[in-house]
Amino acid sequence: MPELPDVEIYRRRLDANSLHKAVDHTHVHDESLLEGASRQKIAQALIGRPLDSTRRHGKYLGAHAAQGGWLLLHFGMTGDLLASSDGAPEHTALRLDFDDGSHLDFINRRRLGKIAWTDDFDDFLEREGLGPDAMSLELDAFRQMLDGRRGSIKSLLMNQSAVAGLGNVYTDETLFHAGVRPDRTAGKLSYDEAGAIHRAMRHILRTAIERGADPDDMPESWILPRRRENDPRCPGCDRALETATVGGRTTYWCRECQR
DNA sequence: TTATATGTTCTTGT
DNA sequence: TACAAGAACATATA
Protein backbone atom coordinates (compact mmCIF):
# COMPACT_ATOMS: atom_id res chain seq x y z
CA MET A 1 0.00 0.00 0.00
CA PRO A 2 1.37 3.36 -0.93
CA GLU A 3 3.06 4.97 2.04
CA LEU A 4 5.87 7.52 1.92
CA PRO A 5 8.54 5.25 0.34
CA ASP A 6 6.17 4.08 -2.40
CA VAL A 7 5.16 7.62 -3.27
CA GLU A 8 8.82 8.64 -3.35
CA ILE A 9 9.45 5.86 -5.88
CA TYR A 10 6.53 7.14 -8.00
CA ARG A 11 8.00 10.63 -7.81
CA ARG A 12 11.36 9.44 -9.08
CA ARG A 13 9.64 7.46 -11.83
CA LEU A 14 7.78 10.55 -12.96
CA ASP A 15 11.00 12.58 -12.77
CA ALA A 16 12.91 10.08 -14.87
CA ASN A 17 10.26 9.54 -17.54
CA SER A 18 7.78 12.33 -17.88
CA LEU A 19 9.37 15.74 -17.39
CA HIS A 20 10.17 18.32 -20.10
CA LYS A 21 7.90 16.77 -22.72
CA ALA A 22 4.84 18.62 -23.91
CA VAL A 23 1.51 17.11 -22.89
CA ASP A 24 -0.57 16.18 -25.94
CA HIS A 25 -3.70 14.88 -24.29
CA THR A 26 -5.15 14.36 -20.85
CA HIS A 27 -7.64 11.59 -20.14
CA VAL A 28 -9.59 11.68 -16.91
CA HIS A 29 -11.25 8.27 -16.78
CA ASP A 30 -12.52 8.46 -13.25
CA GLU A 31 -14.05 11.82 -12.42
CA SER A 32 -15.03 10.68 -8.94
CA LEU A 33 -11.41 11.13 -7.85
CA LEU A 34 -11.26 14.79 -8.86
CA GLU A 35 -11.19 17.27 -6.02
CA GLY A 36 -11.24 20.99 -6.63
CA ALA A 37 -10.57 20.36 -10.31
CA SER A 38 -12.63 19.52 -13.37
CA ARG A 39 -11.73 17.47 -16.41
CA GLN A 40 -11.61 20.74 -18.38
CA LYS A 41 -9.37 22.41 -15.83
CA ILE A 42 -6.85 19.58 -15.96
CA ALA A 43 -6.79 19.65 -19.76
CA GLN A 44 -6.52 23.41 -20.01
CA ALA A 45 -3.76 23.58 -17.41
CA LEU A 46 -1.60 20.85 -18.90
CA ILE A 47 -2.03 20.54 -22.64
CA GLY A 48 0.64 22.06 -24.85
CA ARG A 49 3.32 22.50 -22.20
CA PRO A 50 5.53 20.17 -20.18
CA LEU A 51 5.74 19.25 -16.53
CA ASP A 52 9.01 20.60 -15.20
CA SER A 53 9.46 19.40 -11.61
CA THR A 54 8.03 17.18 -8.89
CA ARG A 55 7.56 17.38 -5.17
CA ARG A 56 6.41 14.92 -2.54
CA HIS A 57 4.92 15.65 0.86
CA GLY A 58 3.88 12.69 2.95
CA LYS A 59 1.78 10.50 0.68
CA TYR A 60 1.01 13.30 -1.80
CA LEU A 61 2.83 13.63 -5.09
CA GLY A 62 2.86 16.94 -6.93
CA ALA A 63 3.87 17.54 -10.55
CA HIS A 64 4.49 21.16 -11.46
CA ALA A 65 3.25 22.46 -14.79
CA ALA A 66 5.67 24.70 -16.69
CA GLN A 67 3.05 27.44 -16.97
CA GLY A 68 2.33 27.29 -13.25
CA GLY A 69 0.23 25.21 -10.90
CA TRP A 70 0.46 21.71 -9.49
CA LEU A 71 -1.20 18.46 -10.41
CA LEU A 72 -1.60 16.57 -7.14
CA LEU A 73 -2.06 12.85 -6.77
CA HIS A 74 -3.00 10.80 -3.73
CA PHE A 75 -2.79 7.04 -4.13
CA GLY A 76 -5.23 5.88 -1.48
CA MET A 77 -4.85 2.22 -0.73
CA THR A 78 -4.43 0.81 -4.21
CA GLY A 79 -2.90 3.53 -6.31
CA ASP A 80 0.06 3.17 -8.64
CA LEU A 81 1.89 5.28 -11.17
CA LEU A 82 3.17 3.73 -14.36
CA ALA A 83 5.41 5.36 -16.92
CA SER A 84 5.34 3.20 -19.99
CA SER A 85 5.05 3.39 -23.71
CA ASP A 86 3.05 0.25 -24.32
CA GLY A 87 -0.40 -1.03 -23.38
CA ALA A 88 -3.27 0.53 -21.52
CA PRO A 89 -3.37 -0.65 -17.91
CA GLU A 90 -6.72 -1.42 -16.29
CA HIS A 91 -8.16 0.98 -13.73
CA THR A 92 -6.40 4.01 -15.17
CA ALA A 93 -7.97 7.03 -13.51
CA LEU A 94 -5.81 9.63 -15.25
CA ARG A 95 -3.58 9.34 -18.27
CA LEU A 96 -1.25 11.92 -19.73
CA ASP A 97 -0.01 11.51 -23.29
CA PHE A 98 3.25 13.22 -24.22
CA ASP A 99 4.45 14.44 -27.58
CA ASP A 100 7.17 11.80 -27.81
CA GLY A 101 4.57 9.01 -27.74
CA SER A 102 5.09 8.03 -24.12
CA HIS A 103 2.42 8.28 -21.45
CA LEU A 104 1.91 8.32 -17.73
CA ASP A 105 -0.86 6.31 -16.06
CA PHE A 106 -2.26 7.02 -12.62
CA ILE A 107 -3.89 3.76 -11.58
CA ASN A 108 -6.50 3.47 -8.87
CA ARG A 109 -8.09 0.10 -8.36
CA ARG A 110 -10.37 0.93 -5.46
CA ARG A 111 -11.06 4.53 -6.20
CA LEU A 112 -10.07 5.88 -2.82
CA GLY A 113 -7.37 8.13 -4.21
CA LYS A 114 -7.47 11.76 -5.22
CA ILE A 115 -6.62 13.99 -8.18
CA ALA A 116 -6.41 17.68 -7.36
CA TRP A 117 -5.15 20.91 -8.83
CA THR A 118 -3.65 23.79 -6.90
CA ASP A 119 -1.82 26.98 -7.73
CA ASP A 120 0.26 26.77 -4.57
CA PHE A 121 1.55 23.52 -3.10
CA ASP A 122 2.09 24.89 0.40
CA ASP A 123 -1.40 26.40 0.54
CA PHE A 124 -2.79 23.01 -0.38
CA LEU A 125 -0.86 21.28 2.40
CA GLU A 126 -2.15 23.81 4.89
CA ARG A 127 -5.75 23.46 3.75
CA GLU A 128 -5.50 19.69 4.02
CA GLY A 129 -4.07 20.12 7.51
CA LEU A 130 -1.04 17.96 6.81
CA GLY A 131 1.79 17.80 9.31
CA PRO A 132 5.49 17.98 8.42
CA ASP A 133 6.88 15.31 6.13
CA ALA A 134 8.22 12.32 8.05
CA MET A 135 11.62 12.50 6.35
CA SER A 136 12.23 16.11 7.26
CA LEU A 137 10.70 16.27 10.74
CA GLU A 138 13.46 17.28 13.16
CA LEU A 139 13.95 15.56 16.51
CA ASP A 140 12.97 18.57 18.62
CA ALA A 141 9.75 19.05 16.70
CA PHE A 142 9.05 15.34 16.97
CA ARG A 143 9.41 15.44 20.77
CA GLN A 144 7.08 18.45 20.91
CA MET A 145 4.52 16.61 18.82
CA LEU A 146 4.33 13.82 21.41
CA ASP A 147 3.79 16.20 24.29
CA GLY A 148 0.41 15.83 25.99
CA ARG A 149 -0.91 13.25 23.54
CA ARG A 150 -3.20 10.75 25.21
CA GLY A 151 -3.63 8.30 22.34
CA SER A 152 -1.33 5.46 21.35
CA ILE A 153 1.99 6.19 19.69
CA LYS A 154 0.90 4.08 16.74
CA SER A 155 -2.24 6.17 16.14
CA LEU A 156 -0.22 9.34 16.37
CA LEU A 157 2.41 8.20 13.87
CA MET A 158 -0.36 7.27 11.43
CA ASN A 159 -2.12 10.61 11.91
CA GLN A 160 -1.23 12.63 8.81
CA SER A 161 -1.91 15.93 10.52
CA ALA A 162 0.77 15.12 13.10
CA VAL A 163 3.39 13.70 10.75
CA ALA A 164 2.80 13.01 7.07
CA GLY A 165 3.90 9.85 5.32
CA LEU A 166 3.57 6.82 7.61
CA GLY A 167 0.86 4.21 7.18
CA ASN A 168 0.12 0.97 8.96
CA VAL A 169 3.05 -1.09 7.73
CA TYR A 170 5.92 1.36 8.20
CA THR A 171 4.54 2.48 11.55
CA ASP A 172 4.76 -1.10 12.84
CA GLU A 173 8.27 -1.37 11.43
CA THR A 174 9.36 1.89 13.05
CA LEU A 175 8.09 0.89 16.49
CA PHE A 176 9.64 -2.55 16.22
CA HIS A 177 13.06 -1.08 15.50
CA ALA A 178 12.66 1.47 18.27
CA GLY A 179 11.71 -1.29 20.74
CA VAL A 180 8.48 0.46 21.75
CA ARG A 181 5.06 -1.17 22.09
CA PRO A 182 2.53 0.27 19.63
CA ASP A 183 -0.13 0.76 22.33
CA ARG A 184 2.05 2.94 24.58
CA THR A 185 0.59 6.37 25.32
CA ALA A 186 2.43 8.84 23.09
CA GLY A 187 2.71 11.61 25.66
CA LYS A 188 4.19 9.29 28.29
CA LEU A 189 7.18 8.07 26.32
CA SER A 190 10.58 8.87 27.78
CA TYR A 191 13.00 11.33 26.22
CA ASP A 192 15.17 8.45 25.01
CA GLU A 193 12.24 6.45 23.65
CA ALA A 194 11.11 9.43 21.62
CA GLY A 195 14.63 9.72 20.25
CA ALA A 196 14.72 6.05 19.35
CA ILE A 197 11.40 6.26 17.50
CA HIS A 198 12.49 9.33 15.57
CA ARG A 199 15.77 7.67 14.58
CA ALA A 200 14.06 4.41 13.60
CA MET A 201 11.43 6.23 11.54
CA ARG A 202 14.00 7.99 9.37
CA HIS A 203 16.17 4.90 9.07
CA ILE A 204 13.23 2.69 8.03
CA LEU A 205 11.95 5.15 5.44
CA ARG A 206 15.38 5.80 3.97
CA THR A 207 16.13 2.07 3.70
CA ALA A 208 12.75 1.32 2.16
CA ILE A 209 13.30 3.98 -0.49
CA GLU A 210 16.80 2.67 -1.25
CA ARG A 211 15.23 -0.73 -1.87
CA GLY A 212 12.62 0.61 -4.22
CA ALA A 213 9.78 0.23 -1.68
CA ASP A 214 9.55 -3.38 -2.81
CA PRO A 215 8.20 -5.59 0.03
CA ASP A 216 10.07 -8.57 -1.38
CA ASP A 217 13.34 -6.73 -1.10
CA MET A 218 13.23 -5.61 2.53
CA PRO A 219 15.85 -6.75 5.05
CA GLU A 220 15.37 -10.11 6.80
CA SER A 221 15.67 -8.28 10.09
CA TRP A 222 12.39 -6.48 9.45
CA ILE A 223 8.86 -7.45 10.41
CA LEU A 224 7.46 -6.36 7.07
CA PRO A 225 8.30 -9.52 5.05
CA ARG A 226 6.69 -11.68 7.77
CA ARG A 227 3.31 -10.01 7.91
CA ARG A 228 1.87 -12.46 5.45
CA GLU A 229 3.32 -15.68 6.87
CA ASN A 230 0.94 -18.01 8.74
CA ASP A 231 3.16 -18.25 11.81
CA PRO A 232 5.08 -14.96 11.82
CA ARG A 233 8.01 -14.86 14.21
CA CYS A 234 10.10 -12.02 15.52
CA PRO A 235 13.25 -11.54 13.43
CA GLY A 236 15.07 -10.56 16.63
CA CYS A 237 14.17 -13.26 19.17
CA ASP A 238 12.16 -15.79 17.12
CA ARG A 239 9.22 -15.54 19.49
CA ALA A 240 5.76 -15.60 17.84
CA LEU A 241 4.71 -12.09 16.86
CA GLU A 242 1.61 -10.65 18.51
CA THR A 243 -1.25 -9.34 16.42
CA ALA A 244 -3.64 -6.79 17.80
CA THR A 245 -5.83 -3.95 16.63
CA VAL A 246 -4.25 -0.61 17.46
CA GLY A 247 -5.50 2.59 15.95
CA GLY A 248 -8.12 0.56 14.08
CA ARG A 249 -5.49 -1.34 12.10
CA THR A 250 -3.96 -4.79 12.28
CA THR A 251 -0.74 -4.44 14.21
CA TYR A 252 2.23 -6.82 14.40
CA TRP A 253 4.63 -6.52 17.30
CA CYS A 254 6.93 -8.53 19.56
CA ARG A 255 6.15 -8.81 23.27
CA GLU A 256 9.78 -9.57 24.01
CA CYS A 257 11.53 -6.87 21.98
CA GLN A 258 9.05 -4.01 22.38
CA ARG A 259 8.37 -2.55 25.81
C1' DT B 1 -20.46 -16.25 1.22
C1' DT B 2 -18.23 -13.52 4.23
C1' DA B 3 -14.29 -11.58 6.48
C1' DT B 4 -10.28 -8.89 5.71
C1' DA B 5 -7.15 -5.37 4.04
C1' DT B 6 -5.87 -0.55 3.30
C1' DG B 7 -5.88 5.48 4.00
C1' DT B 8 -8.81 9.13 4.64
C1' DT B 9 -12.88 11.37 6.13
C1' DC B 10 -16.78 11.74 8.85
C1' DT B 11 -19.15 11.00 13.17
C1' DT B 12 -19.41 10.19 17.83
C1' DG B 13 -17.35 10.06 22.39
C1' DT B 14 -14.21 11.76 26.20
C1' DT C 1 -12.28 22.59 23.02
C1' DA C 2 -9.06 19.58 21.76
C1' DC C 3 -8.19 15.20 21.17
C1' DA C 4 -9.30 10.30 20.47
C1' DA C 5 -11.72 6.30 18.74
C1' DG C 6 -14.55 4.00 15.54
C1' DA C 7 -17.41 3.55 11.35
C1' DA C 8 -17.81 4.14 6.55
C1' DC C 9 -16.06 4.22 2.07
C1' DA C 10 -14.73 0.70 -2.66
C1' DT C 11 -13.52 -3.53 -4.14
C1' DA C 12 -10.22 -7.35 -4.81
C1' DT C 13 -8.72 -11.37 -2.63
C1' DA C 14 -8.64 -15.29 0.54
XYZ file of C-alpha atoms (C1' of nucleotides) in Angstrom:
287
model
C 0.000 0.000 0.000
C 1.370 3.355 -0.930
C 3.063 4.970 2.037
C 5.873 7.517 1.918
C 8.537 5.250 0.342
C 6.169 4.084 -2.396
C 5.165 7.621 -3.265
C 8.824 8.642 -3.346
C 9.454 5.860 -5.884
C 6.532 7.145 -7.998
C 7.998 10.632 -7.807
C 11.359 9.438 -9.077
C 9.643 7.464 -11.827
C 7.782 10.553 -12.961
C 10.999 12.582 -12.771
C 12.912 10.079 -14.872
C 10.264 9.536 -17.537
C 7.782 12.329 -17.884
C 9.375 15.740 -17.392
C 10.167 18.321 -20.102
C 7.901 16.771 -22.720
C 4.837 18.624 -23.914
C 1.514 17.114 -22.885
C -0.567 16.185 -25.940
C -3.705 14.881 -24.285
C -5.153 14.357 -20.849
C -7.635 11.587 -20.141
C -9.594 11.678 -16.909
C -11.250 8.269 -16.775
C -12.518 8.464 -13.247
C -14.051 11.818 -12.422
C -15.029 10.681 -8.938
C -11.406 11.131 -7.852
C -11.255 14.792 -8.859
C -11.192 17.269 -6.019
C -11.238 20.987 -6.635
C -10.567 20.360 -10.311
C -12.628 19.522 -13.367
C -11.729 17.472 -16.405
C -11.608 20.736 -18.383
C -9.372 22.409 -15.832
C -6.845 19.583 -15.959
C -6.792 19.654 -19.757
C -6.524 23.414 -20.015
C -3.759 23.584 -17.409
C -1.601 20.855 -18.896
C -2.033 20.541 -22.643
C 0.638 22.060 -24.852
C 3.315 22.498 -22.200
C 5.529 20.166 -20.181
C 5.736 19.252 -16.535
C 9.006 20.604 -15.196
C 9.459 19.396 -11.612
C 8.027 17.179 -8.891
C 7.559 17.375 -5.172
C 6.408 14.920 -2.539
C 4.925 15.651 0.855
C 3.876 12.686 2.949
C 1.777 10.501 0.683
C 1.005 13.296 -1.797
C 2.829 13.632 -5.089
C 2.862 16.937 -6.926
C 3.872 17.540 -10.549
C 4.491 21.157 -11.461
C 3.253 22.461 -14.793
C 5.668 24.704 -16.689
C 3.048 27.442 -16.966
C 2.330 27.287 -13.249
C 0.226 25.211 -10.897
C 0.463 21.711 -9.490
C -1.200 18.459 -10.410
C -1.601 16.568 -7.138
C -2.060 12.847 -6.769
C -2.997 10.804 -3.735
C -2.795 7.044 -4.130
C -5.226 5.884 -1.485
C -4.848 2.223 -0.731
C -4.435 0.806 -4.213
C -2.902 3.532 -6.309
C 0.063 3.167 -8.642
C 1.888 5.285 -11.175
C 3.172 3.728 -14.362
C 5.408 5.358 -16.922
C 5.341 3.204 -19.988
C 5.052 3.389 -23.711
C 3.047 0.248 -24.323
C -0.396 -1.025 -23.381
C -3.272 0.525 -21.524
C -3.374 -0.651 -17.910
C -6.721 -1.423 -16.294
C -8.162 0.983 -13.729
C -6.397 4.005 -15.170
C -7.966 7.031 -13.509
C -5.815 9.630 -15.249
C -3.585 9.344 -18.269
C -1.245 11.923 -19.730
C -0.009 11.514 -23.293
C 3.246 13.220 -24.218
C 4.448 14.438 -27.584
C 7.167 11.797 -27.813
C 4.565 9.013 -27.744
C 5.088 8.030 -24.115
C 2.421 8.276 -21.451
C 1.906 8.317 -17.725
C -0.857 6.314 -16.062
C -2.256 7.020 -12.618
C -3.892 3.762 -11.583
C -6.497 3.466 -8.873
C -8.093 0.104 -8.355
C -10.371 0.932 -5.455
C -11.057 4.527 -6.199
C -10.067 5.877 -2.815
C -7.368 8.133 -4.212
C -7.466 11.758 -5.219
C -6.620 13.989 -8.184
C -6.414 17.680 -7.364
C -5.146 20.914 -8.832
C -3.648 23.792 -6.904
C -1.816 26.983 -7.729
C 0.256 26.769 -4.570
C 1.549 23.516 -3.099
C 2.086 24.889 0.397
C -1.402 26.397 0.536
C -2.790 23.013 -0.382
C -0.862 21.282 2.404
C -2.149 23.806 4.893
C -5.749 23.460 3.755
C -5.496 19.692 4.021
C -4.074 20.116 7.512
C -1.041 17.964 6.812
C 1.791 17.804 9.309
C 5.486 17.976 8.418
C 6.882 15.309 6.126
C 8.222 12.318 8.048
C 11.620 12.498 6.350
C 12.235 16.115 7.259
C 10.703 16.273 10.735
C 13.464 17.276 13.158
C 13.951 15.557 16.506
C 12.974 18.573 18.620
C 9.749 19.049 16.701
C 9.051 15.342 16.967
C 9.405 15.445 20.769
C 7.078 18.452 20.906
C 4.522 16.612 18.825
C 4.333 13.820 21.412
C 3.786 16.200 24.285
C 0.414 15.828 25.993
C -0.912 13.245 23.536
C -3.203 10.749 25.213
C -3.632 8.296 22.340
C -1.334 5.458 21.355
C 1.989 6.193 19.690
C 0.896 4.081 16.744
C -2.238 6.166 16.140
C -0.216 9.343 16.366
C 2.406 8.196 13.868
C -0.358 7.275 11.427
C -2.117 10.612 11.914
C -1.232 12.634 8.811
C -1.906 15.931 10.516
C 0.773 15.119 13.096
C 3.393 13.703 10.747
C 2.804 13.007 7.066
C 3.902 9.849 5.318
C 3.575 6.820 7.613
C 0.865 4.206 7.180
C 0.123 0.969 8.959
C 3.053 -1.089 7.729
C 5.921 1.362 8.197
C 4.537 2.478 11.551
C 4.763 -1.101 12.844
C 8.268 -1.372 11.425
C 9.360 1.886 13.046
C 8.085 0.893 16.491
C 9.645 -2.552 16.222
C 13.060 -1.076 15.504
C 12.655 1.469 18.272
C 11.707 -1.286 20.736
C 8.475 0.459 21.747
C 5.058 -1.168 22.089
C 2.526 0.268 19.629
C -0.126 0.755 22.328
C 2.047 2.940 24.579
C 0.588 6.374 25.323
C 2.433 8.840 23.090
C 2.705 11.610 25.664
C 4.189 9.286 28.289
C 7.177 8.066 26.324
C 10.581 8.871 27.777
C 13.005 11.332 26.217
C 15.169 8.448 25.012
C 12.245 6.446 23.650
C 11.114 9.431 21.616
C 14.631 9.725 20.251
C 14.725 6.050 19.352
C 11.399 6.259 17.500
C 12.493 9.326 15.565
C 15.769 7.671 14.585
C 14.056 4.407 13.604
C 11.432 6.225 11.535
C 13.997 7.989 9.371
C 16.171 4.900 9.074
C 13.229 2.694 8.029
C 11.954 5.148 5.442
C 15.380 5.797 3.970
C 16.134 2.074 3.705
C 12.749 1.319 2.158
C 13.302 3.981 -0.490
C 16.796 2.666 -1.254
C 15.232 -0.735 -1.869
C 12.616 0.608 -4.220
C 9.781 0.229 -1.681
C 9.552 -3.384 -2.807
C 8.198 -5.586 0.026
C 10.068 -8.573 -1.376
C 13.344 -6.726 -1.101
C 13.230 -5.605 2.526
C 15.849 -6.749 5.046
C 15.371 -10.115 6.797
C 15.670 -8.280 10.094
C 12.388 -6.483 9.445
C 8.860 -7.451 10.413
C 7.456 -6.363 7.067
C 8.300 -9.520 5.052
C 6.692 -11.677 7.771
C 3.308 -10.008 7.912
C 1.869 -12.459 5.453
C 3.319 -15.684 6.867
C 0.943 -18.005 8.744
C 3.164 -18.252 11.809
C 5.077 -14.965 11.817
C 8.010 -14.862 14.207
C 10.102 -12.019 15.517
C 13.247 -11.540 13.430
C 15.071 -10.561 16.632
C 14.174 -13.264 19.167
C 12.159 -15.790 17.124
C 9.217 -15.541 19.487
C 5.757 -15.604 17.836
C 4.710 -12.085 16.865
C 1.609 -10.648 18.514
C -1.245 -9.338 16.418
C -3.642 -6.788 17.804
C -5.828 -3.952 16.632
C -4.250 -0.611 17.457
C -5.502 2.589 15.948
C -8.118 0.555 14.083
C -5.494 -1.339 12.103
C -3.960 -4.787 12.285
C -0.740 -4.438 14.210
C 2.229 -6.824 14.401
C 4.627 -6.521 17.305
C 6.933 -8.528 19.563
C 6.150 -8.813 23.267
C 9.784 -9.567 24.005
C 11.530 -6.874 21.980
C 9.052 -4.013 22.384
C 8.370 -2.554 25.813
C -20.464 -16.247 1.217
C -18.227 -13.516 4.235
C -14.291 -11.579 6.480
C -10.283 -8.888 5.712
C -7.148 -5.370 4.038
C -5.872 -0.552 3.298
C -5.882 5.477 4.002
C -8.811 9.126 4.645
C -12.879 11.367 6.127
C -16.784 11.738 8.852
C -19.154 11.000 13.169
C -19.406 10.187 17.834
C -17.346 10.057 22.394
C -14.208 11.758 26.204
C -12.282 22.590 23.018
C -9.057 19.584 21.761
C -8.185 15.202 21.166
C -9.297 10.302 20.474
C -11.718 6.303 18.735
C -14.547 3.997 15.537
C -17.407 3.553 11.351
C -17.813 4.144 6.547
C -16.065 4.222 2.074
C -14.726 0.697 -2.661
C -13.522 -3.525 -4.139
C -10.223 -7.348 -4.808
C -8.716 -11.371 -2.633
C -8.641 -15.295 0.536
